[in-house]
Amino acid sequence: MTRTELIEQIKQKKSFLCVGLDTDINKIPQHLLAEEDPIYAFNKAIIEATGDLCVAYKPNIAFYESYGVKGWNSLQKTWEALPKNCLSIADAKRGDIGNTSKMYANAFFDQSISGMSFDSITIAPYMGKDSVTPFLDFEGKWAIVLALTSNEGSLDFQNFTNSNGKQLFEEVIDKVNSWGSKDNLMYVVGATRGEGFIKIREHAPDHFLLVPGVGAQGGSLQDVCQYGMNKDCGLLVNSTRGIIYASNGTDFAEKAREEAIKLQQEMEAELLKAGII
C-alpha cells in the first residue's frame, strides 16, 4: 500500500484505526477451541467484524511463532484474510544485520518464498543502517522503526541525552530519515508519551506514526491527535485488547465491532476538527 492509498483509505473510512491481532489462545472464547485452527477462526471473525472501520491490521508475530509450525500456518491464513484495502503490519520488531536482515525481509515481504507479503514490518534500529535498509530494498513496502516507546524500560535508553542536549530517540529519527523517505518509513511512538509527540514532529513532520497504547494501556486519543496529527493525519492508532477481547463469549465479534465503532467515531471527530475530511 502506498502513502497516497493509505491517506485515501483514512479519508474514505473516516478512521485511522489499526487493530492489533495479538491473539492469545488462552484468552479467546472457549467455543472456538473446537475449531481446527482456533487462532485463525478468532482472527477471521474479528477481521470480518471490523474491516470497514479500520485502515490497518497488526498481528504481533510473537503470538504466532510461539506455537511453532501451527502458529506460522495461522499467521499465513490470517494474512490471506486481511482486506486488501488495509495496511498489513507484521509486528515482528526484527533488528539484525546483513544477510540475516535480508532473510527476515524475505520472510515477511516475499510471498514466493514464505507465502506471505505484508505491507510493512516493525524494526528495532539499534544495530544501525544494516538492520533497516534491507527492508527498504523492497519496493512498495514500509519499515516501521521503533522511535519512542511507552514501556517502562524505554527510559533505560531512549531518553539518554548527549552533550549537545539531543536525546537518543531524536538521533535515531534523524539518522533513519536519511535512509528512506516519508513514502517507505514510519515510526513507532507510544501513545502514553503525550506531549512527546511535539518533539517527534520536529524531526519527522511528514512521516506516519504507528501509535500503540490507546485504550487499555491508558493513552489518550485526543492528546495523540493534538500533538501528533499532521496535514495528512499521519497517524495509525492501534488498539488491541480493548477491541479483540471486548467479550469472551459467542458475541465476541459483535462486541469487538462495537468497540471499533466507538474509536472510529472519535477519530472521525478528530479528522473533521483538523479539516482532513
PDB file of C-alpha atoms in Angstrom:
ATOM      1  CA  MET A   1       0.000   0.000   0.000  1.00  0.00           C
ATOM      2  CA  THR A   2       1.368   3.405  -0.998  1.00  0.00           C
ATOM      3  CA  ARG A   3       1.218   6.542   1.107  1.00  0.00           C
ATOM      4  CA  THR A   4      -1.385   8.021  -1.245  1.00  0.00           C
ATOM      5  CA  GLU A   5      -3.545   4.895  -0.959  1.00  0.00           C
ATOM      6  CA  LEU A   6      -3.271   4.921   2.832  1.00  0.00           C
ATOM      7  CA  ILE A   7      -4.336   8.553   3.059  1.00  0.00           C
ATOM      8  CA  GLU A   8      -7.267   7.847   0.737  1.00  0.00           C
ATOM      9  CA  GLN A   9      -8.394   4.974   2.957  1.00  0.00           C
ATOM     10  CA  ILE A  10      -8.244   7.236   6.010  1.00  0.00           C
ATOM     11  CA  LYS A  11     -10.470   9.779   4.286  1.00  0.00           C
ATOM     12  CA  GLN A  12     -12.899   7.187   2.926  1.00  0.00           C
ATOM     13  CA  LYS A  13     -13.320   5.301   6.190  1.00  0.00           C
ATOM     14  CA  LYS A  14     -13.000   8.435   8.357  1.00  0.00           C
ATOM     15  CA  SER A  15     -10.678   6.413  10.506  1.00  0.00           C
ATOM     16  CA  PHE A  16      -7.014   5.909  11.268  1.00  0.00           C
ATOM     17  CA  LEU A  17      -7.609   2.832  13.394  1.00  0.00           C
ATOM     18  CA  CYS A  18      -5.196  -0.090  13.427  1.00  0.00           C
ATOM     19  CA  VAL A  19      -6.495  -3.293  15.009  1.00  0.00           C
ATOM     20  CA  GLY A  20      -3.864  -5.376  16.756  1.00  0.00           C
ATOM     21  CA  LEU A  21      -4.153  -9.140  16.375  1.00  0.00           C
ATOM     22  CA  ASP A  22      -2.185 -10.264  19.446  1.00  0.00           C
ATOM     23  CA  THR A  23      -4.207 -13.441  19.601  1.00  0.00           C
ATOM     24  CA  ASP A  24      -3.669 -15.494  22.756  1.00  0.00           C
ATOM     25  CA  ILE A  25      -5.315 -18.915  22.650  1.00  0.00           C
ATOM     26  CA  ASN A  26      -5.777 -18.681  26.434  1.00  0.00           C
ATOM     27  CA  LYS A  27      -7.937 -15.563  26.048  1.00  0.00           C
ATOM     28  CA  ILE A  28     -10.113 -16.330  23.055  1.00  0.00           C
ATOM     29  CA  PRO A  29     -13.698 -17.591  23.612  1.00  0.00           C
ATOM     30  CA  GLN A  30     -13.815 -21.212  24.722  1.00  0.00           C
ATOM     31  CA  HIS A  31     -16.210 -22.306  21.987  1.00  0.00           C
ATOM     32  CA  LEU A  32     -13.539 -21.563  19.361  1.00  0.00           C
ATOM     33  CA  LEU A  33     -11.229 -24.207  20.796  1.00  0.00           C
ATOM     34  CA  ALA A  34     -13.290 -26.807  18.954  1.00  0.00           C
ATOM     35  CA  GLU A  35     -12.229 -25.272  15.629  1.00  0.00           C
ATOM     36  CA  GLU A  36      -9.453 -26.861  13.588  1.00  0.00           C
ATOM     37  CA  ASP A  37      -7.443 -23.626  13.900  1.00  0.00           C
ATOM     38  CA  PRO A  38      -8.842 -21.595  16.819  1.00  0.00           C
ATOM     39  CA  ILE A  39      -6.458 -18.661  16.368  1.00  0.00           C
ATOM     40  CA  TYR A  40      -7.334 -18.244  12.716  1.00  0.00           C
ATOM     41  CA  ALA A  41     -11.052 -18.690  13.412  1.00  0.00           C
ATOM     42  CA  PHE A  42     -10.863 -15.912  16.003  1.00  0.00           C
ATOM     43  CA  ASN A  43      -8.864 -13.601  13.744  1.00  0.00           C
ATOM     44  CA  LYS A  44     -11.152 -14.171  10.757  1.00  0.00           C
ATOM     45  CA  ALA A  45     -14.219 -13.236  12.799  1.00  0.00           C
ATOM     46  CA  ILE A  46     -12.525 -10.095  14.146  1.00  0.00           C
ATOM     47  CA  ILE A  47     -11.412  -9.060  10.651  1.00  0.00           C
ATOM     48  CA  GLU A  48     -14.881  -9.578   9.193  1.00  0.00           C
ATOM     49  CA  ALA A  49     -16.409  -7.535  12.029  1.00  0.00           C
ATOM     50  CA  THR A  50     -14.012  -4.577  11.801  1.00  0.00           C
ATOM     51  CA  GLY A  51     -12.717  -4.403   8.214  1.00  0.00           C
ATOM     52  CA  ASP A  52     -14.833  -1.389   7.256  1.00  0.00           C
ATOM     53  CA  LEU A  53     -13.827   0.551  10.391  1.00  0.00           C
ATOM     54  CA  CYS A  54     -10.037   0.366  10.318  1.00  0.00           C
ATOM     55  CA  VAL A  55      -7.236   1.081   7.861  1.00  0.00           C
ATOM     56  CA  ALA A  56      -4.623  -1.335   9.216  1.00  0.00           C
ATOM     57  CA  TYR A  57      -4.156  -4.658  10.983  1.00  0.00           C
ATOM     58  CA  LYS A  58      -1.119  -5.555  13.073  1.00  0.00           C
ATOM     59  CA  PRO A  59      -0.524  -9.185  14.012  1.00  0.00           C
ATOM     60  CA  ASN A  60       2.100  -9.402  16.752  1.00  0.00           C
ATOM     61  CA  ILE A  61       4.352 -12.133  15.397  1.00  0.00           C
ATOM     62  CA  ALA A  62       5.356 -13.475  18.824  1.00  0.00           C
ATOM     63  CA  PHE A  63       1.788 -14.650  19.384  1.00  0.00           C
ATOM     64  CA  TYR A  64       2.137 -16.904  16.334  1.00  0.00           C
ATOM     65  CA  GLU A  65       5.736 -18.090  16.265  1.00  0.00           C
ATOM     66  CA  SER A  66       5.400 -19.236  19.880  1.00  0.00           C
ATOM     67  CA  TYR A  67       3.224 -22.082  18.557  1.00  0.00           C
ATOM     68  CA  GLY A  68       5.796 -23.246  16.020  1.00  0.00           C
ATOM     69  CA  VAL A  69       4.620 -24.538  12.659  1.00  0.00           C
ATOM     70  CA  LYS A  70       0.943 -24.361  13.674  1.00  0.00           C
ATOM     71  CA  GLY A  71       1.354 -20.720  14.611  1.00  0.00           C
ATOM     72  CA  TRP A  72       3.009 -19.833  11.317  1.00  0.00           C
ATOM     73  CA  ASN A  73       0.166 -21.540   9.468  1.00  0.00           C
ATOM     74  CA  SER A  74      -2.324 -19.475  11.463  1.00  0.00           C
ATOM     75  CA  LEU A  75      -0.370 -16.330  10.623  1.00  0.00           C
ATOM     76  CA  GLN A  76      -0.283 -17.108   6.906  1.00  0.00           C
ATOM     77  CA  LYS A  77      -4.025 -17.759   6.803  1.00  0.00           C
ATOM     78  CA  THR A  78      -4.617 -14.571   8.793  1.00  0.00           C
ATOM     79  CA  TRP A  79      -2.535 -12.584   6.320  1.00  0.00           C
ATOM     80  CA  GLU A  80      -4.562 -14.043   3.461  1.00  0.00           C
ATOM     81  CA  ALA A  81      -7.782 -12.971   5.203  1.00  0.00           C
ATOM     82  CA  LEU A  82      -6.733  -9.347   5.670  1.00  0.00           C
ATOM     83  CA  PRO A  83      -8.638  -6.849   3.478  1.00  0.00           C
ATOM     84  CA  LYS A  84      -6.537  -5.644   0.569  1.00  0.00           C
ATOM     85  CA  ASN A  85      -7.549  -2.041   1.299  1.00  0.00           C
ATOM     86  CA  CYS A  86      -5.990  -2.221   4.773  1.00  0.00           C
ATOM     87  CA  LEU A  87      -2.293  -1.832   5.549  1.00  0.00           C
ATOM     88  CA  SER A  88      -0.900  -5.116   6.858  1.00  0.00           C
ATOM     89  CA  ILE A  89       1.753  -4.734   9.548  1.00  0.00           C
ATOM     90  CA  ALA A  90       3.980  -7.588  10.683  1.00  0.00           C
ATOM     91  CA  ASP A  91       4.764  -6.521  14.233  1.00  0.00           C
ATOM     92  CA  ALA A  92       7.976  -8.513  14.387  1.00  0.00           C
ATOM     93  CA  LYS A  93      10.455  -5.925  15.737  1.00  0.00           C
ATOM     94  CA  ARG A  94      13.300  -7.517  13.828  1.00  0.00           C
ATOM     95  CA  GLY A  95      16.711  -5.895  14.052  1.00  0.00           C
ATOM     96  CA  ASP A  96      19.633  -7.898  12.713  1.00  0.00           C
ATOM     97  CA  ILE A  97      22.176  -7.055  10.017  1.00  0.00           C
ATOM     98  CA  GLY A  98      23.282  -8.030   6.531  1.00  0.00           C
ATOM     99  CA  ASN A  99      22.072 -11.313   5.094  1.00  0.00           C
ATOM    100  CA  THR A 100      20.088 -12.063   8.256  1.00  0.00           C
ATOM    101  CA  SER A 101      18.049  -8.907   7.863  1.00  0.00           C
ATOM    102  CA  LYS A 102      17.552  -9.749   4.198  1.00  0.00           C
ATOM    103  CA  MET A 103      16.178 -13.154   5.187  1.00  0.00           C
ATOM    104  CA  TYR A 104      13.787 -11.542   7.653  1.00  0.00           C
ATOM    105  CA  ALA A 105      12.626  -9.251   4.854  1.00  0.00           C
ATOM    106  CA  ASN A 106      12.068 -12.270   2.602  1.00  0.00           C
ATOM    107  CA  ALA A 107      10.059 -13.968   5.346  1.00  0.00           C
ATOM    108  CA  PHE A 108       7.549 -11.151   5.632  1.00  0.00           C
ATOM    109  CA  PHE A 109       7.671  -9.453   2.235  1.00  0.00           C
ATOM    110  CA  ASP A 110       8.330 -12.098  -0.435  1.00  0.00           C
ATOM    111  CA  GLN A 111       5.280 -14.264  -0.996  1.00  0.00           C
ATOM    112  CA  SER A 112       7.138 -16.512  -3.452  1.00  0.00           C
ATOM    113  CA  ILE A 113       9.469 -17.551  -0.642  1.00  0.00           C
ATOM    114  CA  SER A 114       7.373 -17.530   2.539  1.00  0.00           C
ATOM    115  CA  GLY A 115       3.781 -17.466   1.351  1.00  0.00           C
ATOM    116  CA  MET A 116       3.234 -14.018   2.905  1.00  0.00           C
ATOM    117  CA  SER A 117       3.674 -10.467   1.703  1.00  0.00           C
ATOM    118  CA  PHE A 118       2.932  -7.957   4.432  1.00  0.00           C
ATOM    119  CA  ASP A 119       2.902  -4.264   3.534  1.00  0.00           C
ATOM    120  CA  SER A 120       5.162  -3.333   6.428  1.00  0.00           C
ATOM    121  CA  ILE A 121       7.203  -4.577   9.359  1.00  0.00           C
ATOM    122  CA  THR A 122       8.304  -3.103  12.683  1.00  0.00           C
ATOM    123  CA  ILE A 123      12.073  -2.860  13.138  1.00  0.00           C
ATOM    124  CA  ALA A 124      14.425  -2.215  16.053  1.00  0.00           C
ATOM    125  CA  PRO A 125      17.178   0.094  14.679  1.00  0.00           C
ATOM    126  CA  TYR A 126      19.815  -0.401  17.394  1.00  0.00           C
ATOM    127  CA  MET A 127      22.251  -2.161  15.033  1.00  0.00           C
ATOM    128  CA  GLY A 128      22.122   0.737  12.593  1.00  0.00           C
ATOM    129  CA  LYS A 129      21.664   1.122   8.879  1.00  0.00           C
ATOM    130  CA  ASP A 130      22.412  -2.520   8.062  1.00  0.00           C
ATOM    131  CA  SER A 131      19.379  -3.581  10.085  1.00  0.00           C
ATOM    132  CA  VAL A 132      16.911  -1.293   8.286  1.00  0.00           C
ATOM    133  CA  THR A 133      17.880  -0.859   4.638  1.00  0.00           C
ATOM    134  CA  PRO A 134      17.328  -4.499   3.554  1.00  0.00           C
ATOM    135  CA  PHE A 135      13.633  -3.936   4.229  1.00  0.00           C
ATOM    136  CA  LEU A 136      13.656  -0.679   2.269  1.00  0.00           C
ATOM    137  CA  ASP A 137      15.027  -2.544  -0.756  1.00  0.00           C
ATOM    138  CA  PHE A 138      11.537  -3.965  -1.306  1.00  0.00           C
ATOM    139  CA  GLU A 139       9.590  -1.562  -3.481  1.00  0.00           C
ATOM    140  CA  GLY A 140       6.187  -0.621  -2.112  1.00  0.00           C
ATOM    141  CA  LYS A 141       6.958  -1.885   1.406  1.00  0.00           C
ATOM    142  CA  TRP A 142       7.306   0.042   4.662  1.00  0.00           C
ATOM    143  CA  ALA A 143       9.805  -0.122   7.503  1.00  0.00           C
ATOM    144  CA  ILE A 144       8.213   0.991  10.771  1.00  0.00           C
ATOM    145  CA  VAL A 145      11.094   1.891  13.065  1.00  0.00           C
ATOM    146  CA  LEU A 146      10.912   1.987  16.858  1.00  0.00           C
ATOM    147  CA  ALA A 147      11.461   5.559  17.987  1.00  0.00           C
ATOM    148  CA  LEU A 148       9.858   6.440  21.334  1.00  0.00           C
ATOM    149  CA  THR A 149       8.010   3.607  23.017  1.00  0.00           C
ATOM    150  CA  SER A 150       5.818   3.762  26.106  1.00  0.00           C
ATOM    151  CA  ASN A 151       7.011   0.747  28.085  1.00  0.00           C
ATOM    152  CA  GLU A 152       8.667   1.380  31.448  1.00  0.00           C
ATOM    153  CA  GLY A 153      12.042   0.126  30.239  1.00  0.00           C
ATOM    154  CA  SER A 154      12.124   2.644  27.392  1.00  0.00           C
ATOM    155  CA  LEU A 155      13.593   5.133  29.853  1.00  0.00           C
ATOM    156  CA  ASP A 156      16.714   2.977  30.078  1.00  0.00           C
ATOM    157  CA  PHE A 157      17.975   4.184  26.693  1.00  0.00           C
ATOM    158  CA  GLN A 158      15.573   6.216  24.560  1.00  0.00           C
ATOM    159  CA  ASN A 159      15.757   9.427  26.582  1.00  0.00           C
ATOM    160  CA  PHE A 160      19.518   9.419  27.006  1.00  0.00           C
ATOM    161  CA  THR A 161      20.756  12.952  26.296  1.00  0.00           C
ATOM    162  CA  ASN A 162      24.108  13.626  24.665  1.00  0.00           C
ATOM    163  CA  SER A 163      26.418  16.583  25.291  1.00  0.00           C
ATOM    164  CA  ASN A 164      24.529  18.649  22.715  1.00  0.00           C
ATOM    165  CA  GLY A 165      21.227  18.163  24.503  1.00  0.00           C
ATOM    166  CA  LYS A 166      19.859  15.749  21.892  1.00  0.00           C
ATOM    167  CA  GLN A 167      18.005  12.685  23.088  1.00  0.00           C
ATOM    168  CA  LEU A 168      18.702   9.242  21.645  1.00  0.00           C
ATOM    169  CA  PHE A 169      15.257   8.858  20.051  1.00  0.00           C
ATOM    170  CA  GLU A 170      15.811  12.159  18.232  1.00  0.00           C
ATOM    171  CA  GLU A 171      19.158  10.924  16.935  1.00  0.00           C
ATOM    172  CA  VAL A 172      17.520   7.702  15.758  1.00  0.00           C
ATOM    173  CA  ILE A 173      14.838   9.548  13.778  1.00  0.00           C
ATOM    174  CA  ASP A 174      17.276  11.977  12.176  1.00  0.00           C
ATOM    175  CA  LYS A 175      19.622   9.205  11.143  1.00  0.00           C
ATOM    176  CA  VAL A 176      16.889   6.867   9.858  1.00  0.00           C
ATOM    177  CA  ASN A 177      15.306   9.717   7.867  1.00  0.00           C
ATOM    178  CA  SER A 178      18.425   9.750   5.682  1.00  0.00           C
ATOM    179  CA  TRP A 179      17.939   6.092   4.701  1.00  0.00           C
ATOM    180  CA  GLY A 180      14.444   6.383   3.258  1.00  0.00           C
ATOM    181  CA  SER A 181      11.543   8.787   2.923  1.00  0.00           C
ATOM    182  CA  LYS A 182       8.038   9.502   4.152  1.00  0.00           C
ATOM    183  CA  ASP A 183       6.888   7.046   1.465  1.00  0.00           C
ATOM    184  CA  ASN A 184       8.582   3.986   2.973  1.00  0.00           C
ATOM    185  CA  LEU A 185       9.393   4.881   6.582  1.00  0.00           C
ATOM    186  CA  MET A 186       7.143   5.180   9.614  1.00  0.00           C
ATOM    187  CA  TYR A 187       7.953   5.446  13.310  1.00  0.00           C
ATOM    188  CA  VAL A 188       6.532   3.745  16.387  1.00  0.00           C
ATOM    189  CA  VAL A 189       5.622   6.273  19.075  1.00  0.00           C
ATOM    190  CA  GLY A 190       3.796   5.202  22.242  1.00  0.00           C
ATOM    191  CA  ALA A 191       0.513   6.973  22.968  1.00  0.00           C
ATOM    192  CA  THR A 192       1.249   7.420  26.651  1.00  0.00           C
ATOM    193  CA  ARG A 193       4.029   9.874  25.784  1.00  0.00           C
ATOM    194  CA  GLY A 194       1.513  12.689  25.176  1.00  0.00           C
ATOM    195  CA  GLU A 195       3.459  15.877  24.591  1.00  0.00           C
ATOM    196  CA  GLY A 196       6.412  13.811  23.407  1.00  0.00           C
ATOM    197  CA  PHE A 197       4.750  13.953  20.003  1.00  0.00           C
ATOM    198  CA  ILE A 198       5.761  17.620  19.762  1.00  0.00           C
ATOM    199  CA  LYS A 199       9.422  16.640  19.759  1.00  0.00           C
ATOM    200  CA  ILE A 200       8.763  13.741  17.371  1.00  0.00           C
ATOM    201  CA  ARG A 201       7.089  16.060  14.859  1.00  0.00           C
ATOM    202  CA  GLU A 202      10.091  18.411  14.976  1.00  0.00           C
ATOM    203  CA  HIS A 203      12.156  15.585  13.484  1.00  0.00           C
ATOM    204  CA  ALA A 204       9.521  13.740  11.434  1.00  0.00           C
ATOM    205  CA  PRO A 205       6.854  16.274  10.441  1.00  0.00           C
ATOM    206  CA  ASP A 206       5.526  14.342   7.446  1.00  0.00           C
ATOM    207  CA  HIS A 207       6.022  10.682   8.344  1.00  0.00           C
ATOM    208  CA  PHE A 208       3.254   8.394   9.501  1.00  0.00           C
ATOM    209  CA  LEU A 209       3.458   7.319  13.128  1.00  0.00           C
ATOM    210  CA  LEU A 210       2.246   3.952  14.398  1.00  0.00           C
ATOM    211  CA  VAL A 211       0.835   4.655  17.849  1.00  0.00           C
ATOM    212  CA  PRO A 212       0.192   1.816  20.313  1.00  0.00           C
ATOM    213  CA  GLY A 213      -1.096   2.377  23.816  1.00  0.00           C
ATOM    214  CA  VAL A 214      -4.510   3.970  23.306  1.00  0.00           C
ATOM    215  CA  GLY A 215      -7.291   2.447  25.382  1.00  0.00           C
ATOM    216  CA  ALA A 216      -6.327  -0.424  27.668  1.00  0.00           C
ATOM    217  CA  GLN A 217      -2.790   0.955  28.121  1.00  0.00           C
ATOM    218  CA  GLY A 218      -4.051   4.384  29.137  1.00  0.00           C
ATOM    219  CA  GLY A 219      -3.124   6.577  26.184  1.00  0.00           C
ATOM    220  CA  SER A 220      -5.449   9.430  25.190  1.00  0.00           C
ATOM    221  CA  LEU A 221      -6.596   9.621  21.570  1.00  0.00           C
ATOM    222  CA  GLN A 222      -7.254  13.338  21.968  1.00  0.00           C
ATOM    223  CA  ASP A 223      -3.701  14.004  23.189  1.00  0.00           C
ATOM    224  CA  VAL A 224      -2.235  11.911  20.375  1.00  0.00           C
ATOM    225  CA  CYS A 225      -4.201  13.922  17.802  1.00  0.00           C
ATOM    226  CA  GLN A 226      -3.497  17.291  19.409  1.00  0.00           C
ATOM    227  CA  TYR A 227       0.246  16.800  19.403  1.00  0.00           C
ATOM    228  CA  GLY A 228       0.824  14.210  16.680  1.00  0.00           C
ATOM    229  CA  MET A 229      -1.593  14.751  13.800  1.00  0.00           C
ATOM    230  CA  ASN A 230      -0.304  16.434  10.638  1.00  0.00           C
ATOM    231  CA  LYS A 231      -1.997  17.690   7.469  1.00  0.00           C
ATOM    232  CA  ASP A 232      -2.393  14.134   6.098  1.00  0.00           C
ATOM    233  CA  CYS A 233      -3.413  12.733   9.502  1.00  0.00           C
ATOM    234  CA  GLY A 234      -0.046  10.972   9.744  1.00  0.00           C
ATOM    235  CA  LEU A 235      -1.267   8.615  12.455  1.00  0.00           C
ATOM    236  CA  LEU A 236      -2.132   4.935  12.706  1.00  0.00           C
ATOM    237  CA  VAL A 237      -3.524   4.465  16.201  1.00  0.00           C
ATOM    238  CA  ASN A 238      -3.507   0.857  17.353  1.00  0.00           C
ATOM    239  CA  SER A 239      -5.989  -0.747  19.701  1.00  0.00           C
ATOM    240  CA  THR A 240      -5.730  -4.410  20.603  1.00  0.00           C
ATOM    241  CA  ARG A 241      -7.146  -5.637  23.906  1.00  0.00           C
ATOM    242  CA  GLY A 242      -9.918  -3.044  24.019  1.00  0.00           C
ATOM    243  CA  ILE A 243     -11.299  -4.388  20.729  1.00  0.00           C
ATOM    244  CA  ILE A 244     -10.431  -8.034  20.252  1.00  0.00           C
ATOM    245  CA  TYR A 245     -11.110  -9.029  23.879  1.00  0.00           C
ATOM    246  CA  ALA A 246     -14.202  -6.882  24.393  1.00  0.00           C
ATOM    247  CA  SER A 247     -16.066 -10.139  25.080  1.00  0.00           C
ATOM    248  CA  ASN A 248     -15.036 -13.738  25.653  1.00  0.00           C
ATOM    249  CA  GLY A 249     -18.451 -15.110  24.720  1.00  0.00           C
ATOM    250  CA  THR A 250     -20.083 -16.134  21.478  1.00  0.00           C
ATOM    251  CA  ASP A 251     -20.774 -12.429  20.824  1.00  0.00           C
ATOM    252  CA  PHE A 252     -17.036 -11.587  20.782  1.00  0.00           C
ATOM    253  CA  ALA A 253     -17.015 -10.352  17.169  1.00  0.00           C
ATOM    254  CA  GLU A 254     -20.123  -8.227  17.687  1.00  0.00           C
ATOM    255  CA  LYS A 255     -18.644  -6.626  20.801  1.00  0.00           C
ATOM    256  CA  ALA A 256     -15.332  -6.063  19.007  1.00  0.00           C
ATOM    257  CA  ARG A 257     -17.221  -4.192  16.294  1.00  0.00           C
ATOM    258  CA  GLU A 258     -18.990  -2.054  18.888  1.00  0.00           C
ATOM    259  CA  GLU A 259     -15.673  -1.005  20.412  1.00  0.00           C
ATOM    260  CA  ALA A 260     -14.150  -0.345  16.985  1.00  0.00           C
ATOM    261  CA  ILE A 261     -17.141   1.854  16.092  1.00  0.00           C
ATOM    262  CA  LYS A 262     -16.585   3.923  19.236  1.00  0.00           C
ATOM    263  CA  LEU A 263     -12.969   4.564  18.293  1.00  0.00           C
ATOM    264  CA  GLN A 264     -13.797   5.214  14.639  1.00  0.00           C
ATOM    265  CA  GLN A 265     -16.361   7.826  15.653  1.00  0.00           C
ATOM    266  CA  GLU A 266     -13.828   9.551  17.910  1.00  0.00           C
ATOM    267  CA  MET A 267     -11.333   9.503  15.055  1.00  0.00           C
ATOM    268  CA  GLU A 268     -13.869  10.916  12.627  1.00  0.00           C
ATOM    269  CA  ALA A 269     -14.413  13.844  15.014  1.00  0.00           C
ATOM    270  CA  GLU A 270     -10.654  14.483  15.173  1.00  0.00           C
ATOM    271  CA  LEU A 271     -10.312  14.323  11.365  1.00  0.00           C
ATOM    272  CA  LEU A 272     -13.157  16.796  10.988  1.00  0.00           C
ATOM    273  CA  LYS A 273     -11.613  19.101  13.581  1.00  0.00           C
ATOM    274  CA  ALA A 274      -8.325  19.028  11.657  1.00  0.00           C
ATOM    275  CA  GLY A 275     -10.045  19.709   8.318  1.00  0.00           C
ATOM    276  CA  ILE A 276      -8.764  16.466   6.801  1.00  0.00           C
ATOM    277  CA  ILE A 277     -12.236  15.254   5.881  1.00  0.00           C
TER     278      ILE A 277
END
